[in-house]
JSON list of C-alpha atoms in Angstrom, two decimals:
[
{"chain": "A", "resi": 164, "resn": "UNK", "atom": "CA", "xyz": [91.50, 81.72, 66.29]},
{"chain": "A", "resi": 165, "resn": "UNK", "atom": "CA", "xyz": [92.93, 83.46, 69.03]},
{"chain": "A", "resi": 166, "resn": "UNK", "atom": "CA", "xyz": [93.17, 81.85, 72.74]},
{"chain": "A", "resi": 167, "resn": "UNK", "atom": "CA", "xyz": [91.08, 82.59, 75.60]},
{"chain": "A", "resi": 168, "resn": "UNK", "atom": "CA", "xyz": [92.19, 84.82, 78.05]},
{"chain": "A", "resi": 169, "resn": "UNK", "atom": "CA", "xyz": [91.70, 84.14, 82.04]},
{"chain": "A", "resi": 170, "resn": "UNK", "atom": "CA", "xyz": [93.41, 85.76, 84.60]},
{"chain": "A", "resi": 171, "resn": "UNK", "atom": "CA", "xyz": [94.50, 84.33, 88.29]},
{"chain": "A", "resi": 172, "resn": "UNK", "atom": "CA", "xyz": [95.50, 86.54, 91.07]},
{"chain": "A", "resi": 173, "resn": "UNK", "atom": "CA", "xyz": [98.33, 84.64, 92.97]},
{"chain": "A", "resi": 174, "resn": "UNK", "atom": "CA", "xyz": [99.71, 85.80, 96.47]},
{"chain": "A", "resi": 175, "resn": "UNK", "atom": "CA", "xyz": [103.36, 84.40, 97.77]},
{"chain": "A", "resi": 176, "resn": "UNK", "atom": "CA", "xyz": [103.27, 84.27, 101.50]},
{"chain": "A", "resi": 177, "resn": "UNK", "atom": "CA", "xyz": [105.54, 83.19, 104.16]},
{"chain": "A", "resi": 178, "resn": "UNK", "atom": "CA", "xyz": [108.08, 84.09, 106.77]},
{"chain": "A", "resi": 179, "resn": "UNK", "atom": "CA", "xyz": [110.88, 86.60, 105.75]},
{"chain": "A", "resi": 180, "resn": "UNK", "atom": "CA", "xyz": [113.95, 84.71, 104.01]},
{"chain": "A", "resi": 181, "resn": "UNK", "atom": "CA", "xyz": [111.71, 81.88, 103.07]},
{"chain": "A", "resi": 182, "resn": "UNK", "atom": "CA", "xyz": [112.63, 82.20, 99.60]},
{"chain": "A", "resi": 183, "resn": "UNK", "atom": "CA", "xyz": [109.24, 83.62, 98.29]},
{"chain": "A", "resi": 184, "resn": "UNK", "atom": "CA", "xyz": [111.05, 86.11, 95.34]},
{"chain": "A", "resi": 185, "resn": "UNK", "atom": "CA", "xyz": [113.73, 83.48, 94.61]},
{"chain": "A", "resi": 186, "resn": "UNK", "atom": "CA", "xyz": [110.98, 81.21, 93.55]},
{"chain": "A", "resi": 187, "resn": "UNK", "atom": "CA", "xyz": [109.00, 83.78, 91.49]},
{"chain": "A", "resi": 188, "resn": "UNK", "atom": "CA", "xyz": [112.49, 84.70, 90.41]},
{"chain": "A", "resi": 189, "resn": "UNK", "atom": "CA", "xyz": [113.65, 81.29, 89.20]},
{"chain": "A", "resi": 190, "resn": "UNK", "atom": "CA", "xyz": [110.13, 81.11, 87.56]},
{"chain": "A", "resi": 191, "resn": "UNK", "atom": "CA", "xyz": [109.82, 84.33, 85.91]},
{"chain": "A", "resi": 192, "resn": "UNK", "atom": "CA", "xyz": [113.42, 84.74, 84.77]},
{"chain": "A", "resi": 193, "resn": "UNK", "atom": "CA", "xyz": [114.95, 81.17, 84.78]},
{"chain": "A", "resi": 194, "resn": "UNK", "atom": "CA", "xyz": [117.38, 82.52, 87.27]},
{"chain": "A", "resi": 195, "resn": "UNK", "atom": "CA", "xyz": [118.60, 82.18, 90.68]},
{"chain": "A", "resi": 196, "resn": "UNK", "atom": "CA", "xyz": [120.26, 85.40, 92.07]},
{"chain": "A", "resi": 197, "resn": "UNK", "atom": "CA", "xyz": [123.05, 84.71, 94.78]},
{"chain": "A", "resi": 198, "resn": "UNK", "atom": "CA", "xyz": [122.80, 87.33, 97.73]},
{"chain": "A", "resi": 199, "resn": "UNK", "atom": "CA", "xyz": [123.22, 88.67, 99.93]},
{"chain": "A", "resi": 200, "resn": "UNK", "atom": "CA", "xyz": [119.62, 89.62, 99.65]},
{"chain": "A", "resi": 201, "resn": "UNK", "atom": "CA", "xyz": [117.14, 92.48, 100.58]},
{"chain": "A", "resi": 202, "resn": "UNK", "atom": "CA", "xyz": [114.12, 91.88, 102.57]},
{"chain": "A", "resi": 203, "resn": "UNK", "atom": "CA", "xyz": [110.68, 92.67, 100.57]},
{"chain": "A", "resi": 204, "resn": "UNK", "atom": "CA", "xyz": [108.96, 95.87, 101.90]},
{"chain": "A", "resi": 205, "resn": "UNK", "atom": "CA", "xyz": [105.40, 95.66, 101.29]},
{"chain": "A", "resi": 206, "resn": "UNK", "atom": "CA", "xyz": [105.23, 93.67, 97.86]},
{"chain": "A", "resi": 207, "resn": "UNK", "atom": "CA", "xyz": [106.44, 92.77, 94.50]},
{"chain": "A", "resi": 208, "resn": "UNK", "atom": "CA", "xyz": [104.42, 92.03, 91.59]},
{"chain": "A", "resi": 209, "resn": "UNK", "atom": "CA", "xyz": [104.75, 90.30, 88.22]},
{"chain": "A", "resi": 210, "resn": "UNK", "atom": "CA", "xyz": [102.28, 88.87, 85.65]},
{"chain": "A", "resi": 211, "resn": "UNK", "atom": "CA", "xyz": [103.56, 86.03, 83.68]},
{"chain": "A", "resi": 212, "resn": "UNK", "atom": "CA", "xyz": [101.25, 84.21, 80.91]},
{"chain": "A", "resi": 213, "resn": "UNK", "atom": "CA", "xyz": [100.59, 80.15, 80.80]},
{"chain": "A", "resi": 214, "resn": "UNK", "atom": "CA", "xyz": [99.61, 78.32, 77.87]},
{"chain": "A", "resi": 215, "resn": "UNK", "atom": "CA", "xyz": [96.39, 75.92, 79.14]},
{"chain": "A", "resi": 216, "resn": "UNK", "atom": "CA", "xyz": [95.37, 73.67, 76.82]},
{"chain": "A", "resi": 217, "resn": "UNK", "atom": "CA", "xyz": [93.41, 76.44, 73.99]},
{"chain": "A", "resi": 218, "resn": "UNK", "atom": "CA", "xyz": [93.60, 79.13, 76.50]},
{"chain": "A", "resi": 219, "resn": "UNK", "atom": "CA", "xyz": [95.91, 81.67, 78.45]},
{"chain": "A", "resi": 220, "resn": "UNK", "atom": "CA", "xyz": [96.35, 82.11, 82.22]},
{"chain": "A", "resi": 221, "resn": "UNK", "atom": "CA", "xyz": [97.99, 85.08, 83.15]},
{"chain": "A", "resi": 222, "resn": "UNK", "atom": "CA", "xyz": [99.05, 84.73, 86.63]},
{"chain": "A", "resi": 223, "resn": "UNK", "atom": "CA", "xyz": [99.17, 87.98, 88.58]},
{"chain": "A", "resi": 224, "resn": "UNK", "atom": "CA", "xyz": [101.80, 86.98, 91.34]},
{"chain": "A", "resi": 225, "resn": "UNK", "atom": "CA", "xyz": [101.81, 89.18, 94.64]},
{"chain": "A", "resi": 226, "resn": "UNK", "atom": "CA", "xyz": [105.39, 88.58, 96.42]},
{"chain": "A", "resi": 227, "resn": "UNK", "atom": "CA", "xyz": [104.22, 89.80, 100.06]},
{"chain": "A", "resi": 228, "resn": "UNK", "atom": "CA", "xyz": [106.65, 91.20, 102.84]},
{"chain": "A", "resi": 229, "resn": "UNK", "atom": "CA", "xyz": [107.33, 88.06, 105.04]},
{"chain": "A", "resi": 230, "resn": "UNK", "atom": "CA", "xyz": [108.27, 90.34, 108.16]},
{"chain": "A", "resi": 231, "resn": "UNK", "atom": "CA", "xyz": [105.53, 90.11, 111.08]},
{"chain": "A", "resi": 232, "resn": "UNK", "atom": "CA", "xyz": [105.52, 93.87, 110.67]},
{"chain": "A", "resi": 233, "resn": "UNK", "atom": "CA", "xyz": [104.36, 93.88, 107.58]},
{"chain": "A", "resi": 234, "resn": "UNK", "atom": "CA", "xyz": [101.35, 91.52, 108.37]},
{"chain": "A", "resi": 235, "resn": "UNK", "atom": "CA", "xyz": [98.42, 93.94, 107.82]},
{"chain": "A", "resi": 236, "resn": "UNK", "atom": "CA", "xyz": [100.07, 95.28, 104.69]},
{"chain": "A", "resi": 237, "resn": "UNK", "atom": "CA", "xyz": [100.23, 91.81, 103.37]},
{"chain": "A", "resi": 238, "resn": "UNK", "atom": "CA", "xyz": [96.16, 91.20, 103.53]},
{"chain": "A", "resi": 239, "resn": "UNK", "atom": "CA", "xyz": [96.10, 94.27, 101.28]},
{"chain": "A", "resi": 240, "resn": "UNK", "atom": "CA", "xyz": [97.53, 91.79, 98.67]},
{"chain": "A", "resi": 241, "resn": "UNK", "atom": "CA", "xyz": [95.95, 88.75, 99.09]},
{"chain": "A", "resi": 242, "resn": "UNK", "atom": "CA", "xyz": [92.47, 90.20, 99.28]},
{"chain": "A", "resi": 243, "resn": "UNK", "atom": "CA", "xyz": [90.82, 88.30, 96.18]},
{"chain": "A", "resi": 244, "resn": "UNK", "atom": "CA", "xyz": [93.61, 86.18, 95.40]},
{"chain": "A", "resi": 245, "resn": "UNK", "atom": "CA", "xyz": [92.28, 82.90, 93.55]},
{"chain": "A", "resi": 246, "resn": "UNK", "atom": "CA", "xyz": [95.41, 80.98, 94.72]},
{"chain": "A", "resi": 247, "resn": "UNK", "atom": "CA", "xyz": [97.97, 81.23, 97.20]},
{"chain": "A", "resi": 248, "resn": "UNK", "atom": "CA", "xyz": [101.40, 79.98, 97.67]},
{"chain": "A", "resi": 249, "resn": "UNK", "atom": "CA", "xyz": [102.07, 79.50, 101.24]},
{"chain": "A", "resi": 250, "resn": "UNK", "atom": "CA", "xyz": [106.40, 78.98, 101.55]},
{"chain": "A", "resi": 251, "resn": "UNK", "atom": "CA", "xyz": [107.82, 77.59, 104.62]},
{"chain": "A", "resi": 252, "resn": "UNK", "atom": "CA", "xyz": [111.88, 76.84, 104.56]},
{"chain": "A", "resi": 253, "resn": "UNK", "atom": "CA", "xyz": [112.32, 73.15, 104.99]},
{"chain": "A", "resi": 254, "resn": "UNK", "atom": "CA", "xyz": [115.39, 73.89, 107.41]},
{"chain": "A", "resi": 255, "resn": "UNK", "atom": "CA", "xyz": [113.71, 76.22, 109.43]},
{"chain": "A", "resi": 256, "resn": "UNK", "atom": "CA", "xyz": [110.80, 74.48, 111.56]},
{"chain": "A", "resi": 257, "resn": "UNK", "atom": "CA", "xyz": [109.72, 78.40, 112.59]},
{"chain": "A", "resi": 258, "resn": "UNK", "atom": "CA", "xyz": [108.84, 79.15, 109.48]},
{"chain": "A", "resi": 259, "resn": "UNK", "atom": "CA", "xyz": [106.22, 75.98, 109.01]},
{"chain": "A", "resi": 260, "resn": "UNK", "atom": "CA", "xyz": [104.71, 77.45, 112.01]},
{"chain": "A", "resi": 261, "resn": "UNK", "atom": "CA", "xyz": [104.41, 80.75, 110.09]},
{"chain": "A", "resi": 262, "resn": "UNK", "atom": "CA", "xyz": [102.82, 78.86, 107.11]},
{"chain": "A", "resi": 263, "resn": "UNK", "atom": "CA", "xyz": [100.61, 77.78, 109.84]},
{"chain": "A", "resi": 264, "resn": "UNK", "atom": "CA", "xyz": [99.48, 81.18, 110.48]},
{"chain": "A", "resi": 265, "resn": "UNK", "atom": "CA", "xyz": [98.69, 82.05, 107.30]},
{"chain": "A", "resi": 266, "resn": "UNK", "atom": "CA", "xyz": [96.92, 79.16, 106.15]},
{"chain": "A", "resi": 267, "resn": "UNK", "atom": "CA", "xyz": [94.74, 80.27, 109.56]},
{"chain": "A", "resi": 268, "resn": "UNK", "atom": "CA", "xyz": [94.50, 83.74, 107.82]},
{"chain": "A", "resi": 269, "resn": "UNK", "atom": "CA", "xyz": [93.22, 82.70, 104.75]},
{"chain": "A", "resi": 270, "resn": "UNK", "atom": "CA", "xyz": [90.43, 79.90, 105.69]},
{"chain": "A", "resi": 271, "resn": "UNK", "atom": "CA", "xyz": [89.11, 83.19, 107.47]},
{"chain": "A", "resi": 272, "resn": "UNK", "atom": "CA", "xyz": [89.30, 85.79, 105.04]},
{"chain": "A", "resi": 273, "resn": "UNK", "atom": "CA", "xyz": [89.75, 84.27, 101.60]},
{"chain": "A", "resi": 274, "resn": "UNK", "atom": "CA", "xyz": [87.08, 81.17, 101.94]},
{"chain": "A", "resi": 275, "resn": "UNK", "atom": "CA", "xyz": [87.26, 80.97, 97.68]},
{"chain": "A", "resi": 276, "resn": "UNK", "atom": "CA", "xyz": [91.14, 80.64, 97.61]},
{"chain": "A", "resi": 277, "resn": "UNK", "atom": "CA", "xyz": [93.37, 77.40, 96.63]},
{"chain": "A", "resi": 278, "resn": "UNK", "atom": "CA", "xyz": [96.02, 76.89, 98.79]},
{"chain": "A", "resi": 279, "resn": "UNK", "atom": "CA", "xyz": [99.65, 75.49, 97.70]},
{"chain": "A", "resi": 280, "resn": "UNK", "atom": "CA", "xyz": [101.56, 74.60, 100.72]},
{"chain": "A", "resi": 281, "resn": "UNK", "atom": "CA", "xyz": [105.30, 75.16, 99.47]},
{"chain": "A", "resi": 282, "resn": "UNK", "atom": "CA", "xyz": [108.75, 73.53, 101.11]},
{"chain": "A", "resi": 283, "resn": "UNK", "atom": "CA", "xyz": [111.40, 75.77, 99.95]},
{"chain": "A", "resi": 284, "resn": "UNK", "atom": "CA", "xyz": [115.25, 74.94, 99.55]},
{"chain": "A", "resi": 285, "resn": "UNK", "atom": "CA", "xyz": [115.38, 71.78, 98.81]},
{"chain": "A", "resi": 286, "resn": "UNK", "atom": "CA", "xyz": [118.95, 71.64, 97.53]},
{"chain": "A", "resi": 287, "resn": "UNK", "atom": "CA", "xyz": [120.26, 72.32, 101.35]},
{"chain": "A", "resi": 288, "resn": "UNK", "atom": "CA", "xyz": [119.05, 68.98, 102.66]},
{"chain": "A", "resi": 289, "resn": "UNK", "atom": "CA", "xyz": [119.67, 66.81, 99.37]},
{"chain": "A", "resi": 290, "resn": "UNK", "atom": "CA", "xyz": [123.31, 68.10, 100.20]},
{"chain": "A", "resi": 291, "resn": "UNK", "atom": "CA", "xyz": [122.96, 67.58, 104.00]},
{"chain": "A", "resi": 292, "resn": "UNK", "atom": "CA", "xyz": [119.82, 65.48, 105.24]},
{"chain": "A", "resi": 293, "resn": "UNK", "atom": "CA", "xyz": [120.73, 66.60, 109.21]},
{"chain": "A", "resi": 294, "resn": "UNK", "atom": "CA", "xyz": [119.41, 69.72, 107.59]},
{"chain": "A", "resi": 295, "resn": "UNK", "atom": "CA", "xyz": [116.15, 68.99, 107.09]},
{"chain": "A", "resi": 296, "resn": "UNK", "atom": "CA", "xyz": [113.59, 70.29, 110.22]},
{"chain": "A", "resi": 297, "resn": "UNK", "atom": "CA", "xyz": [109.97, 69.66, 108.68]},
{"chain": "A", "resi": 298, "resn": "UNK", "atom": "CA", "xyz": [109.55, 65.91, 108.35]},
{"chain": "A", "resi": 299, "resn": "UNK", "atom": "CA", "xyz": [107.89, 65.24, 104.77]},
{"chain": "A", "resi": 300, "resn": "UNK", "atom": "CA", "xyz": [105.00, 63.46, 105.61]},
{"chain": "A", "resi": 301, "resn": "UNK", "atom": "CA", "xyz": [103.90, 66.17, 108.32]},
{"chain": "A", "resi": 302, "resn": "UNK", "atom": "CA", "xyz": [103.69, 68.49, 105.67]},
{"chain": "A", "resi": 303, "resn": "UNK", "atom": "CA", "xyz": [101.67, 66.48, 103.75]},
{"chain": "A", "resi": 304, "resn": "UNK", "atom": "CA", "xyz": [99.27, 65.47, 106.51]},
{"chain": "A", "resi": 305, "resn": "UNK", "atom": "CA", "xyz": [98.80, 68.72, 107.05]},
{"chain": "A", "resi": 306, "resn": "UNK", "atom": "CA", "xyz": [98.24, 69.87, 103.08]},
{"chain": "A", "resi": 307, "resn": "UNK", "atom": "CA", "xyz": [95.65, 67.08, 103.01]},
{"chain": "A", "resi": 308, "resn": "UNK", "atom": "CA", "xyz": [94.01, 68.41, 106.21]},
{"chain": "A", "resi": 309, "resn": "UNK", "atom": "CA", "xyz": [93.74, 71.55, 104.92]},
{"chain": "A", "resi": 310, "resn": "UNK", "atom": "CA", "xyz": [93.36, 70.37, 101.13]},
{"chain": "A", "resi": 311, "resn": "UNK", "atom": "CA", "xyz": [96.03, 71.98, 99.65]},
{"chain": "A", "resi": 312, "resn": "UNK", "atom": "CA", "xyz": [98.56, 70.30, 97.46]},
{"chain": "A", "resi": 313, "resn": "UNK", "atom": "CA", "xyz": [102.39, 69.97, 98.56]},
{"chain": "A", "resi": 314, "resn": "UNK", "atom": "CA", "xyz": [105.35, 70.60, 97.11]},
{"chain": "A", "resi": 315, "resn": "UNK", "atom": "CA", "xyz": [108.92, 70.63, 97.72]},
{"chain": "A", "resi": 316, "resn": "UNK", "atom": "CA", "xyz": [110.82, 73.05, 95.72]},
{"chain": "A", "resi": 317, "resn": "UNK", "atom": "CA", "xyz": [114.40, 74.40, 95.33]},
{"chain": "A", "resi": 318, "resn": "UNK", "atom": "CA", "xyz": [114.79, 77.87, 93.24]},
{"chain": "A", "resi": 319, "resn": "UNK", "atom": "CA", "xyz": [118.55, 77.16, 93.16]},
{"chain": "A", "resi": 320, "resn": "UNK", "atom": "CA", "xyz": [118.39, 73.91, 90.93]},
{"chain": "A", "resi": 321, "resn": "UNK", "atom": "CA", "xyz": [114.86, 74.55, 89.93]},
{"chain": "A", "resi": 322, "resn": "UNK", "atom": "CA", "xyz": [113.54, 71.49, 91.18]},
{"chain": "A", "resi": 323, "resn": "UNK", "atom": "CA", "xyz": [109.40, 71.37, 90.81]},
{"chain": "A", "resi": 324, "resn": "UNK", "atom": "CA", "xyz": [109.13, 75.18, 90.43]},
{"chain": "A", "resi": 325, "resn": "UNK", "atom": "CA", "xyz": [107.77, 74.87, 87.01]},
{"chain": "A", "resi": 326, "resn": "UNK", "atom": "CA", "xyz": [105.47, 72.08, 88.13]},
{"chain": "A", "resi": 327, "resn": "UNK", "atom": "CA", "xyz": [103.81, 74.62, 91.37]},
{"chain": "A", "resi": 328, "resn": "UNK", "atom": "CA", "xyz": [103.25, 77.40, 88.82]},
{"chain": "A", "resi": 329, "resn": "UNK", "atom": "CA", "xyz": [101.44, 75.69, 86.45]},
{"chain": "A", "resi": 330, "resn": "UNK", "atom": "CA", "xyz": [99.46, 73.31, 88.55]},
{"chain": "A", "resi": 331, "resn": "UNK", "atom": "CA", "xyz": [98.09, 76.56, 89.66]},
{"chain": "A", "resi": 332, "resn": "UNK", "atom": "CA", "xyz": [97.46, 77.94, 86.24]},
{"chain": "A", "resi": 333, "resn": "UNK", "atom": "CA", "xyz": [96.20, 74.45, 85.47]},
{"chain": "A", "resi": 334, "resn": "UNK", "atom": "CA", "xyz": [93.72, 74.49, 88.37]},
{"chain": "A", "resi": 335, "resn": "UNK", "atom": "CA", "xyz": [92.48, 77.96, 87.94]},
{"chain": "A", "resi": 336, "resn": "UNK", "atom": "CA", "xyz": [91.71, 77.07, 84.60]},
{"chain": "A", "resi": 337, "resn": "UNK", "atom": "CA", "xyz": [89.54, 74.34, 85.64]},
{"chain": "A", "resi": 338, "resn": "UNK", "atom": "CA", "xyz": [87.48, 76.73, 87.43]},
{"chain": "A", "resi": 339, "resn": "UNK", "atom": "CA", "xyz": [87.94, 79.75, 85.81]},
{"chain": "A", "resi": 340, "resn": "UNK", "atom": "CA", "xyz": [84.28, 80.06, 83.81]},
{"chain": "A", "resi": 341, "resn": "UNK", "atom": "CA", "xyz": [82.64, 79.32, 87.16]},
{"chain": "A", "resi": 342, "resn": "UNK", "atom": "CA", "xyz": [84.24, 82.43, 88.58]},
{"chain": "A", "resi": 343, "resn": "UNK", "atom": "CA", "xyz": [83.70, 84.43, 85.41]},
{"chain": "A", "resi": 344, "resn": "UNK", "atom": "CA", "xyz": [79.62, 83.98, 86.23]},
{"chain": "A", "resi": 345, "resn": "UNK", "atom": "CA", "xyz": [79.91, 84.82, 89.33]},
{"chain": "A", "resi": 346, "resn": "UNK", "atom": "CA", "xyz": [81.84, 88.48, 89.23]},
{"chain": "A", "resi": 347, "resn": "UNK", "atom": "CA", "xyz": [82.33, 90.84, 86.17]},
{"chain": "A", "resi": 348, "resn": "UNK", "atom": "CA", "xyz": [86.26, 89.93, 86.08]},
{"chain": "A", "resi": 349, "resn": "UNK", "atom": "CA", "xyz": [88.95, 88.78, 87.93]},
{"chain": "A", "resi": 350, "resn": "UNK", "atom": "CA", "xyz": [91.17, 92.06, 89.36]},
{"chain": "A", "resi": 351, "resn": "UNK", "atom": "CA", "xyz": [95.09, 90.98, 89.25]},
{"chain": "A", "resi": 352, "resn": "UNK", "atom": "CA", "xyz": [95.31, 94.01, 91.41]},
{"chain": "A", "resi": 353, "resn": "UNK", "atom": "CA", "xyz": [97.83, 95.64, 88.64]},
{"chain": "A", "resi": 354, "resn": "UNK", "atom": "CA", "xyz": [98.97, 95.96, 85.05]},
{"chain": "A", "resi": 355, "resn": "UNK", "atom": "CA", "xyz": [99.60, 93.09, 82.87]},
{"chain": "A", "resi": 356, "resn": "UNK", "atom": "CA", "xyz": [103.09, 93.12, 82.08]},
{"chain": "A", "resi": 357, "resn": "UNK", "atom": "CA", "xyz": [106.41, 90.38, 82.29]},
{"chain": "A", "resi": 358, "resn": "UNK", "atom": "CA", "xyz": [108.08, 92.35, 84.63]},
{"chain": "A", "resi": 359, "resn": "UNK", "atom": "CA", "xyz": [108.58, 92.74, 88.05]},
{"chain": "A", "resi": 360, "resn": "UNK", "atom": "CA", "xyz": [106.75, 96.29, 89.02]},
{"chain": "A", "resi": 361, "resn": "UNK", "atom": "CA", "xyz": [107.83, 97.06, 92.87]},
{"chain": "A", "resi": 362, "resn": "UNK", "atom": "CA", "xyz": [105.40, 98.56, 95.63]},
{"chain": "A", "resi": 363, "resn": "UNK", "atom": "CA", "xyz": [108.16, 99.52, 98.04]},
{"chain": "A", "resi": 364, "resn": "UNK", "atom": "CA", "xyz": [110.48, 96.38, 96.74]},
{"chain": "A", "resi": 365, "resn": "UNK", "atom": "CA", "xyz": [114.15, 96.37, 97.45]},
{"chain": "A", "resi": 366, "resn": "UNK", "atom": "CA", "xyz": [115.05, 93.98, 95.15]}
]
């Protein structure tokens, strides 16, 4: 008997140089790429199947543009997105400001999606702790305000990047059926394939 299929539209989003397509990188591809690196013009996408329990989850992952110029582009991407991933760099207090924003952005115009709030580079403050300029529990005050779940990642080592992708598989699983009945099908917004397909991507 073949598995179920469900699909999950998934949007990365987060200030520029965040990490977003290192993550989806080191996730994808088991890889980390060393830069110097290109900005993300408009958006990268990339479907990658998860085994759930007797079914599959395709994940349709939208890397957005992280520049502020870029901002209405982005909602183009994350319109019906099921779950987001919302990065901030854990030595770069700005950017958890930025996550701020678009946490803001989707409680207004995505009501139905799952938030992942998302502490990026990791490595750089196991190494040096000075580094560090988002305190840990802050960010989880503020996940469990908002009721997200929190995670501190590192795309370098790969540190809990497995564990973020497939809690949201996991999830959207849980609730996938209840979706189904309420819309004809789930739109990942572009074909199903395992590799990266770029919208104006300079990767």
């Amino acid at each position: 008997m073949s598995a179920i299929r469900v699909d999950a539209k998934v949007v990365m989003l987060g200030k520029e140089s965040v990490g977003k397509t290192s993550l989806v990188e080191r996730y994808v591809h088991h890889r980390f790429l060393v830069g110097p690196y290109q900005n993300t013009i408009g958006a990268a996408f990339v479907a990658k199947p998860i085994q759930v329990g007797e079914k599959v989850v395709t994940l349709g992952i939208w890397d957005t543009a992280g520049s502020e110029r870029y901002e209405a582009m982005s909602r183009i991407y994350y319109r019906g997105a099921r779950a987001a991933i919302v990065c901030y760099d854990l030595t770069d207090s700005s950017s958890f400001q930025r996550a701020r924003f678009w946490v803001k952005e989707l409680q207004n115009c995505e009501e139905h999606c799952k938030i992942y709030l998302c502490g990026t580079k990791s490595d750089l403050i196991e190494g040096d702790r000075s580094l560090r300029q988002i305190d840990y529990h802050d960010a989880q005050d503020f996940a469990d305000e908002i009721g997200a779940l929190h995670f501190e990642t590192s795309s370098k080592t790969g540190n809990n990047v497995d564990e973020l992708f497939h809690k949201v598989a996991e999830d959207y699983n849980n609730t996938a059926f209840q979706y189904m009945t309420e819309e004809t099908g789930v739109d990942l917004g572009q074909k199903k394939d395992s590799c990266f397909y770029s919208c104006c991507h300079n990767n």
